[in-house]
Structures are given as C-alpha cells and as structure tokens.
Amino acid sequence: MKILVVGLGLIGGSICKSIKTVTSHTVYGFDAQESVLERALADGAIDGVGKFGDLGFDMIILCLHQRVAIQLLQDALPKIPAGTILVDTFGLKGRMVRDLTYRCHKYGIRYVGTHPMAGREQSGYDASVEHLFENANLIVTPIDGTDEQALETVKALAKQIGFGQIITATPMWHDNMIAYTSQLAHVVSSAYVKDFCMDDALSFSGGSFQDMTRVATMDESMWASLFLDNRDNLLYHLDLLIENLTDYRDALKQRDEERLQYLIAEGRQIQEENVRKRSEFNEANQTN
C-alpha cells in the first residue's frame, strides 16, 4: 500500500518507523513542522512528504490532536479520493465516529476508528520508536456503515507492525473505559505528585512510586481537552474513586483495623480476579 501518516509525533512517528521496518509498504508523512519532516526523511521513517488530495494513497492515518484533526477534515474530506481508507488514532470516539463515518461516506471514503493503547513518558517525533506497538492492544470502533474490507485491512496492518490484541468496542463504551483505564490514572498521578514529600522522594522510592508518578508528565494542553471532551465519563469514575478513598480515610481516622483489613482484602481479591482473567485472555488469544 501507499500510506500517508498525518502528524509525526510519538504515535505517528512510531507508525511510520514500524511500517518501514517490518513491511514493504510505502510511507509518506505530513507535519506542520518542517524540521520534523526533515528528520523523518533523514531517519528513513518516511519515503517522502505528502498531503491531503495527493493521488494514489490507499490509506491515510490521522495522528493529530483530535480537535485539530476534526477542523482540518472540514476542508480536507472533499480533496481525498474516493476509496481511500481513512484511519484515526484519537483518544476519544463517542459521537464523532458516527459523524465521521457519515461524512466520509458522502465522499466514498472508508473511515475506520482506532485507538492504539501504547505510549511513552516522552512525546514528539524524537520519542518515536519502531517497536512502540509490540504486543500492545489496538481498539477498533466499527459501527453500522463501517466498510468491512477497510476494517480488515487496518487490522492486518496492525498485526504486521506488532499489535498483540485487537479489541472491538462501541464508540461510547470505548470512551467510558478510557475514562477509567487512562484518564483517571492521569488525574491521580498528577494529584499524587503535589505532595511536599516529592522533594525527597527519590531517596525513598521504589517500583510502586514510579508506577504512580510516571504519567504525571502529560502534556497539559492535550490532556485538559481530552478530560473535558470526556467530562461525564471521567467525573463518574473520579467521584467513585473519591468515595472509595473516603472509606480508607474514615477507617484510618477511626483506627478501625478490621475495616482497613476488609478494604485491603476487597481490593486484593478484585485484582487477583483481574489477573486471572487477563491470564486466561492471553492464553486464549495465543492459542487462536
């Protein structure tokens, strides 16, 4: 295939490098920063520079901030040739998937919504690596109107560049789960590092501290908009977390050791069940 990747940050740059490393597809890139394109060309991550409307692209992959991409598509869709597969990597789906499927269908464009569950502490092209997606999950969000052949083409490419599991979800359920598994974790991490003990934390920290603080380095402009765009889901899970934390705080205040043991045991049992299900899931998919 001839593929155009729009936005060469961490995800877009890694997609380019992955495709060039393990496939025979031709990859073109587009980015607002000329210096990024120059580095990508020098690295061999892309074969050339392309843009919307250029003829011959079998697939266009959008790796931009969601709000920027939606604005860009207002003018770009009429320029994209019919039959092109348009893929997004946005962190939220919701009503956008239905809207974009409908709008693309008017121009004969085959849209597929995806969300690669992979990342690093650093962002930008310089942080991109060809192995970012190895054994990672890819969420796909097809709806009525999604082109099945295009969906299968996207899945095949995902497997080629290293994704382990491809998970199908409705757009709305995707956003609810992302509020819990990703956005809530980022809120907790950001709040956690605001303790005065952070000044001396390096001398006392272990793996649990590193896990809790890793994502606090998030980009504030991108994540603030993601939080607000998924506000209702995130508020629901944040309120539930505060309620659960309050249980622990109250037990501590009351010196209620029995209650503390119960709360800790409850959490342990839930996580043990989660680990068991994950193990069964991985074994089943390896067999398949």
Short mmCIF file of C-alpha atoms in Angstrom, two decimals:
data_model
loop_
_atom_site.label_atom_id
_atom_site.label_comp_id
_atom_site.label_asym_id
_atom_site.label_seq_id
_atom_site.Cartn_x
_atom_site.Cartn_y
_atom_site.Cartn_z
CA MET A 1 0.00 0.00 0.00
CA LYS A 2 0.88 3.65 -0.30
CA ILE A 3 0.21 5.19 3.12
CA LEU A 4 0.11 8.82 4.30
CA VAL A 5 0.62 9.50 8.02
CA VAL A 6 -0.57 12.95 9.09
CA GLY A 7 1.10 14.18 12.28
CA LEU A 8 4.53 12.78 13.10
CA GLY A 9 4.54 12.93 16.89
CA LEU A 10 5.10 9.93 19.14
CA ILE A 11 2.30 7.83 17.64
CA GLY A 12 2.60 8.99 14.04
CA GLY A 13 6.38 8.79 14.01
CA SER A 14 6.29 5.31 15.55
CA ILE A 15 3.72 4.14 12.98
CA CYS A 16 5.98 5.34 10.18
CA LYS A 17 9.06 3.67 11.65
CA SER A 18 7.16 0.44 12.32
CA ILE A 19 5.75 0.24 8.81
CA LYS A 20 9.15 0.93 7.23
CA THR A 21 10.88 -1.61 9.48
CA VAL A 22 8.61 -4.63 9.07
CA THR A 23 6.55 -4.13 5.87
CA SER A 24 7.07 -3.33 2.20
CA HIS A 25 4.50 -0.51 2.20
CA THR A 26 5.49 2.97 1.03
CA VAL A 27 5.07 5.66 3.69
CA TYR A 28 4.64 9.39 3.22
CA GLY A 29 4.42 11.88 6.06
CA PHE A 30 2.89 15.27 6.71
CA ASP A 31 3.55 17.52 9.70
CA ALA A 32 3.13 21.22 10.41
CA GLN A 33 6.79 21.42 11.44
CA GLU A 34 9.18 21.29 8.50
CA SER A 35 12.05 20.28 10.81
CA VAL A 36 10.14 17.15 11.85
CA LEU A 37 9.67 16.14 8.21
CA GLU A 38 13.37 16.68 7.57
CA ARG A 39 14.31 14.42 10.49
CA ALA A 40 11.84 11.75 9.42
CA LEU A 41 13.27 11.77 5.90
CA ALA A 42 16.84 11.62 7.25
CA ASP A 43 15.87 8.70 9.52
CA GLY A 44 14.29 6.78 6.67
CA ALA A 45 10.99 6.78 8.58
CA ILE A 46 9.17 8.12 5.50
CA ASP A 47 9.76 7.80 1.77
CA GLY A 48 8.57 11.32 1.05
CA VAL A 49 6.29 14.20 2.04
CA GLY A 50 2.61 14.06 1.14
CA LYS A 51 -0.60 15.94 1.79
CA PHE A 52 -4.38 15.57 1.56
CA GLY A 53 -5.53 15.44 -2.03
CA ASP A 54 -2.39 13.79 -3.38
CA LEU A 55 -3.45 10.94 -5.66
CA GLY A 56 -2.66 7.31 -5.07
CA PHE A 57 -2.83 6.91 -1.28
CA ASP A 58 -4.52 3.68 -0.27
CA MET A 59 -4.66 4.73 3.39
CA ILE A 60 -4.40 7.97 5.36
CA ILE A 61 -3.69 7.71 9.10
CA LEU A 62 -4.50 10.74 11.26
CA CYS A 63 -2.21 11.11 14.29
CA LEU A 64 -3.11 14.65 15.31
CA HIS A 65 -4.79 16.18 18.32
CA GLN A 66 -8.47 15.34 17.90
CA ARG A 67 -9.77 18.91 17.83
CA VAL A 68 -7.12 19.95 15.28
CA ALA A 69 -7.87 16.94 13.08
CA ILE A 70 -11.63 17.48 13.06
CA GLN A 71 -11.09 21.09 11.99
CA LEU A 72 -8.63 20.01 9.32
CA LEU A 73 -11.03 17.44 7.92
CA GLN A 74 -13.68 20.10 7.26
CA ASP A 75 -11.64 21.24 4.26
CA ALA A 76 -9.73 18.03 3.58
CA LEU A 77 -12.52 15.49 3.02
CA PRO A 78 -13.56 16.77 -0.44
CA LYS A 79 -9.91 16.51 -1.55
CA ILE A 80 -9.45 12.85 -0.57
CA PRO A 81 -10.09 10.44 -3.46
CA ALA A 82 -13.00 8.01 -3.14
CA GLY A 83 -11.98 4.55 -1.96
CA THR A 84 -9.24 5.82 0.34
CA ILE A 85 -9.16 4.23 3.80
CA LEU A 86 -9.12 6.99 6.45
CA VAL A 87 -7.93 5.92 9.91
CA ASP A 88 -7.82 7.99 13.08
CA THR A 89 -5.85 7.28 16.26
CA PHE A 90 -7.80 9.68 18.50
CA GLY A 91 -8.07 9.02 22.22
CA LEU A 92 -11.86 9.57 22.22
CA LYS A 93 -14.55 8.28 19.90
CA GLY A 94 -18.14 8.89 21.10
CA ARG A 95 -20.47 10.57 18.62
CA MET A 96 -17.51 11.54 16.43
CA VAL A 97 -17.30 8.04 14.92
CA ARG A 98 -20.90 8.16 13.67
CA ASP A 99 -20.50 11.73 12.38
CA LEU A 100 -17.21 10.99 10.62
CA THR A 101 -18.49 7.71 9.15
CA TYR A 102 -21.45 9.59 7.66
CA ARG A 103 -19.36 12.47 6.35
CA CYS A 104 -16.76 10.17 4.80
CA HIS A 105 -19.46 8.02 3.20
CA LYS A 106 -20.71 11.05 1.24
CA TYR A 107 -17.30 11.25 -0.48
CA GLY A 108 -16.80 7.49 -0.87
CA ILE A 109 -14.06 7.49 1.80
CA ARG A 110 -13.82 4.38 4.00
CA TYR A 111 -13.36 5.50 7.61
CA VAL A 112 -12.15 3.24 10.43
CA GLY A 113 -11.86 4.46 14.04
CA THR A 114 -8.93 3.11 16.06
CA HIS A 115 -7.08 3.84 19.29
CA PRO A 116 -3.58 2.39 19.82
CA MET A 117 -3.06 1.64 23.52
CA ALA A 118 0.63 2.48 23.59
CA GLY A 119 2.72 5.40 24.77
CA ARG A 120 5.84 6.65 26.50
CA GLU A 121 6.68 9.33 29.07
CA GLN A 122 8.15 11.50 26.30
CA SER A 123 6.21 12.92 23.39
CA GLY A 124 7.02 14.22 19.93
CA TYR A 125 8.79 12.72 16.94
CA ASP A 126 12.11 12.35 18.75
CA ALA A 127 10.47 9.95 21.22
CA SER A 128 9.03 7.73 18.47
CA VAL A 129 10.38 4.18 18.11
CA GLU A 130 9.70 1.36 15.68
CA HIS A 131 8.78 -1.13 18.43
CA LEU A 132 6.24 1.02 20.30
CA PHE A 133 3.29 -1.21 19.37
CA GLU A 134 4.81 -4.62 20.05
CA ASN A 135 2.20 -6.67 21.97
CA ALA A 136 0.10 -3.55 22.59
CA ASN A 137 -3.69 -3.52 22.27
CA LEU A 138 -5.43 -1.74 19.42
CA ILE A 139 -9.04 -0.70 19.98
CA VAL A 140 -11.24 -0.55 16.87
CA THR A 141 -14.70 1.04 16.98
CA PRO A 142 -16.72 -0.06 13.95
CA ILE A 143 -20.40 0.85 13.62
CA ASP A 144 -23.15 0.24 11.06
CA GLY A 145 -21.72 1.75 7.89
CA THR A 146 -18.08 0.85 8.56
CA ASP A 147 -16.56 -0.77 5.48
CA GLU A 148 -15.70 -4.38 6.43
CA GLN A 149 -12.90 -4.73 3.91
CA ALA A 150 -11.30 -1.49 5.11
CA LEU A 151 -11.59 -2.69 8.71
CA GLU A 152 -9.86 -5.97 7.86
CA THR A 153 -7.09 -4.08 6.01
CA VAL A 154 -6.48 -1.92 9.08
CA LYS A 155 -6.40 -4.98 11.36
CA ALA A 156 -3.92 -6.74 9.06
CA LEU A 157 -1.60 -3.71 9.09
CA ALA A 158 -1.88 -3.51 12.88
CA LYS A 159 -0.80 -7.13 13.21
CA GLN A 160 2.10 -6.51 10.84
CA ILE A 161 3.51 -3.68 12.94
CA GLY A 162 3.32 -5.65 16.16
CA PHE A 163 -0.02 -5.13 17.89
CA GLY A 164 -0.87 -8.11 20.07
CA GLN A 165 -4.63 -7.91 20.62
CA ILE A 166 -7.22 -6.11 18.52
CA ILE A 167 -10.25 -5.26 20.65
CA THR A 168 -13.63 -4.27 19.19
CA ALA A 169 -15.74 -1.79 21.18
CA THR A 170 -18.63 0.56 20.56
CA PRO A 171 -17.52 4.21 20.47
CA MET A 172 -19.43 5.07 23.67
CA TRP A 173 -18.13 2.09 25.63
CA HIS A 174 -14.62 2.92 24.43
CA ASP A 175 -14.88 6.41 25.94
CA ASN A 176 -16.20 5.08 29.24
CA MET A 177 -13.36 2.58 29.51
CA ILE A 178 -10.74 5.17 28.54
CA ALA A 179 -12.04 7.44 31.32
CA TYR A 180 -11.34 4.63 33.79
CA THR A 181 -8.20 2.95 32.43
CA SER A 182 -6.33 6.02 31.18
CA GLN A 183 -7.74 9.43 32.07
CA LEU A 184 -8.44 8.65 35.74
CA ALA A 185 -4.91 7.28 36.12
CA HIS A 186 -3.50 10.52 34.71
CA VAL A 187 -5.61 12.63 37.11
CA VAL A 188 -4.48 10.52 40.09
CA SER A 189 -0.83 10.70 39.06
CA SER A 190 -0.97 14.46 38.58
CA ALA A 191 -2.57 14.94 42.01
CA TYR A 192 -0.26 12.44 43.71
CA VAL A 193 2.96 14.32 42.84
CA LYS A 194 1.71 17.52 44.54
CA ASP A 195 2.71 16.22 47.99
CA PHE A 196 5.59 18.15 49.64
CA CYS A 197 7.42 14.82 50.05
CA MET A 198 8.22 14.83 46.33
CA ASP A 199 11.33 16.87 47.18
CA ASP A 200 12.94 13.85 48.85
CA ALA A 201 11.06 11.07 47.08
CA LEU A 202 13.97 9.78 45.01
CA SER A 203 15.78 8.61 48.13
CA PHE A 204 12.81 6.56 49.31
CA SER A 205 11.05 5.43 46.14
CA GLY A 206 10.61 2.01 44.60
CA GLY A 207 8.56 0.49 41.85
CA SER A 208 5.17 1.49 43.22
CA PHE A 209 6.19 5.15 43.39
CA GLN A 210 7.48 5.06 39.81
CA ASP A 211 4.23 3.46 38.62
CA MET A 212 2.14 6.10 40.38
CA THR A 213 4.09 9.09 39.06
CA ARG A 214 5.03 8.03 35.51
CA VAL A 215 2.17 9.70 33.64
CA ALA A 216 2.21 12.97 35.62
CA THR A 217 4.47 14.36 32.86
CA MET A 218 1.49 14.53 30.48
CA ASP A 219 1.08 17.45 28.08
CA GLU A 220 -1.39 19.81 29.76
CA SER A 221 -2.92 21.30 26.60
CA MET A 222 -3.75 17.92 25.11
CA TRP A 223 -4.93 16.19 28.29
CA ALA A 224 -7.06 19.08 29.56
CA SER A 225 -9.05 19.00 26.34
CA LEU A 226 -9.33 15.19 26.48
CA PHE A 227 -10.62 15.39 30.05
CA LEU A 228 -13.24 17.98 29.10
CA ASP A 229 -14.29 16.17 25.93
CA ASN A 230 -14.94 13.06 28.04
CA ARG A 231 -16.18 15.01 31.06
CA ASP A 232 -19.23 12.95 32.07
CA ASN A 233 -17.43 9.60 31.99
CA LEU A 234 -14.39 10.94 33.82
CA LEU A 235 -16.48 12.67 36.50
CA TYR A 236 -18.37 9.43 37.17
CA HIS A 237 -15.18 7.42 37.75
CA LEU A 238 -13.49 10.25 39.67
CA ASP A 239 -16.46 10.50 42.05
CA LEU A 240 -16.38 6.74 42.57
CA LEU A 241 -12.65 6.87 43.33
CA ILE A 242 -13.15 9.69 45.85
CA GLU A 243 -15.90 7.65 47.50
CA ASN A 244 -13.60 4.63 47.79
CA LEU A 245 -10.70 6.75 49.10
CA THR A 246 -13.03 8.22 51.70
CA ASP A 247 -13.69 4.70 53.01
CA TYR A 248 -9.97 4.24 53.66
CA ARG A 249 -9.60 7.69 55.19
CA ASP A 250 -12.55 7.15 57.55
CA ALA A 251 -11.21 3.77 58.68
CA LEU A 252 -7.84 5.37 59.43
CA LYS A 253 -9.43 8.25 61.35
CA GLN A 254 -11.44 5.81 63.43
CA ARG A 255 -8.45 3.50 63.98
CA ASP A 256 -10.64 0.71 62.63
CA GLU A 257 -8.12 -2.00 61.80
CA GLU A 258 -10.80 -4.58 60.98
CA ARG A 259 -12.36 -2.21 58.43
CA LEU A 260 -8.95 -1.48 56.92
CA GLN A 261 -8.24 -5.18 56.55
CA TYR A 262 -11.60 -5.65 54.86
CA LEU A 263 -10.98 -2.79 52.40
CA ILE A 264 -7.48 -4.03 51.57
CA ALA A 265 -8.68 -7.62 51.16
CA GLU A 266 -11.52 -6.45 48.95
CA GLY A 267 -9.09 -4.65 46.64
CA ARG A 268 -6.68 -7.61 46.62
CA GLN A 269 -9.44 -10.04 45.65
CA ILE A 270 -10.65 -7.82 42.82
CA GLN A 271 -7.12 -7.51 41.46
CA GLU A 272 -6.43 -11.24 41.80
CA GLU A 273 -9.58 -11.94 39.79
CA ASN A 274 -8.46 -9.39 37.21
CA VAL A 275 -5.03 -11.06 36.92
CA ARG A 276 -6.69 -14.47 36.49
CA LYS A 277 -8.98 -13.20 33.73
CA ARG A 278 -6.06 -11.47 31.99
CA SER A 279 -4.03 -14.68 32.07
CA GLU A 280 -6.94 -16.68 30.60
CA PHE A 281 -7.50 -13.99 27.96
CA ASN A 282 -3.84 -14.03 26.90
CA GLU A 283 -3.73 -17.83 26.78
CA ALA A 284 -6.88 -17.99 24.67
CA ASN A 285 -5.56 -15.45 22.17
CA GLN A 286 -2.17 -17.18 21.92
CA THR A 287 -3.99 -20.42 21.13
CA ASN A 288 -6.05 -18.70 18.47
#
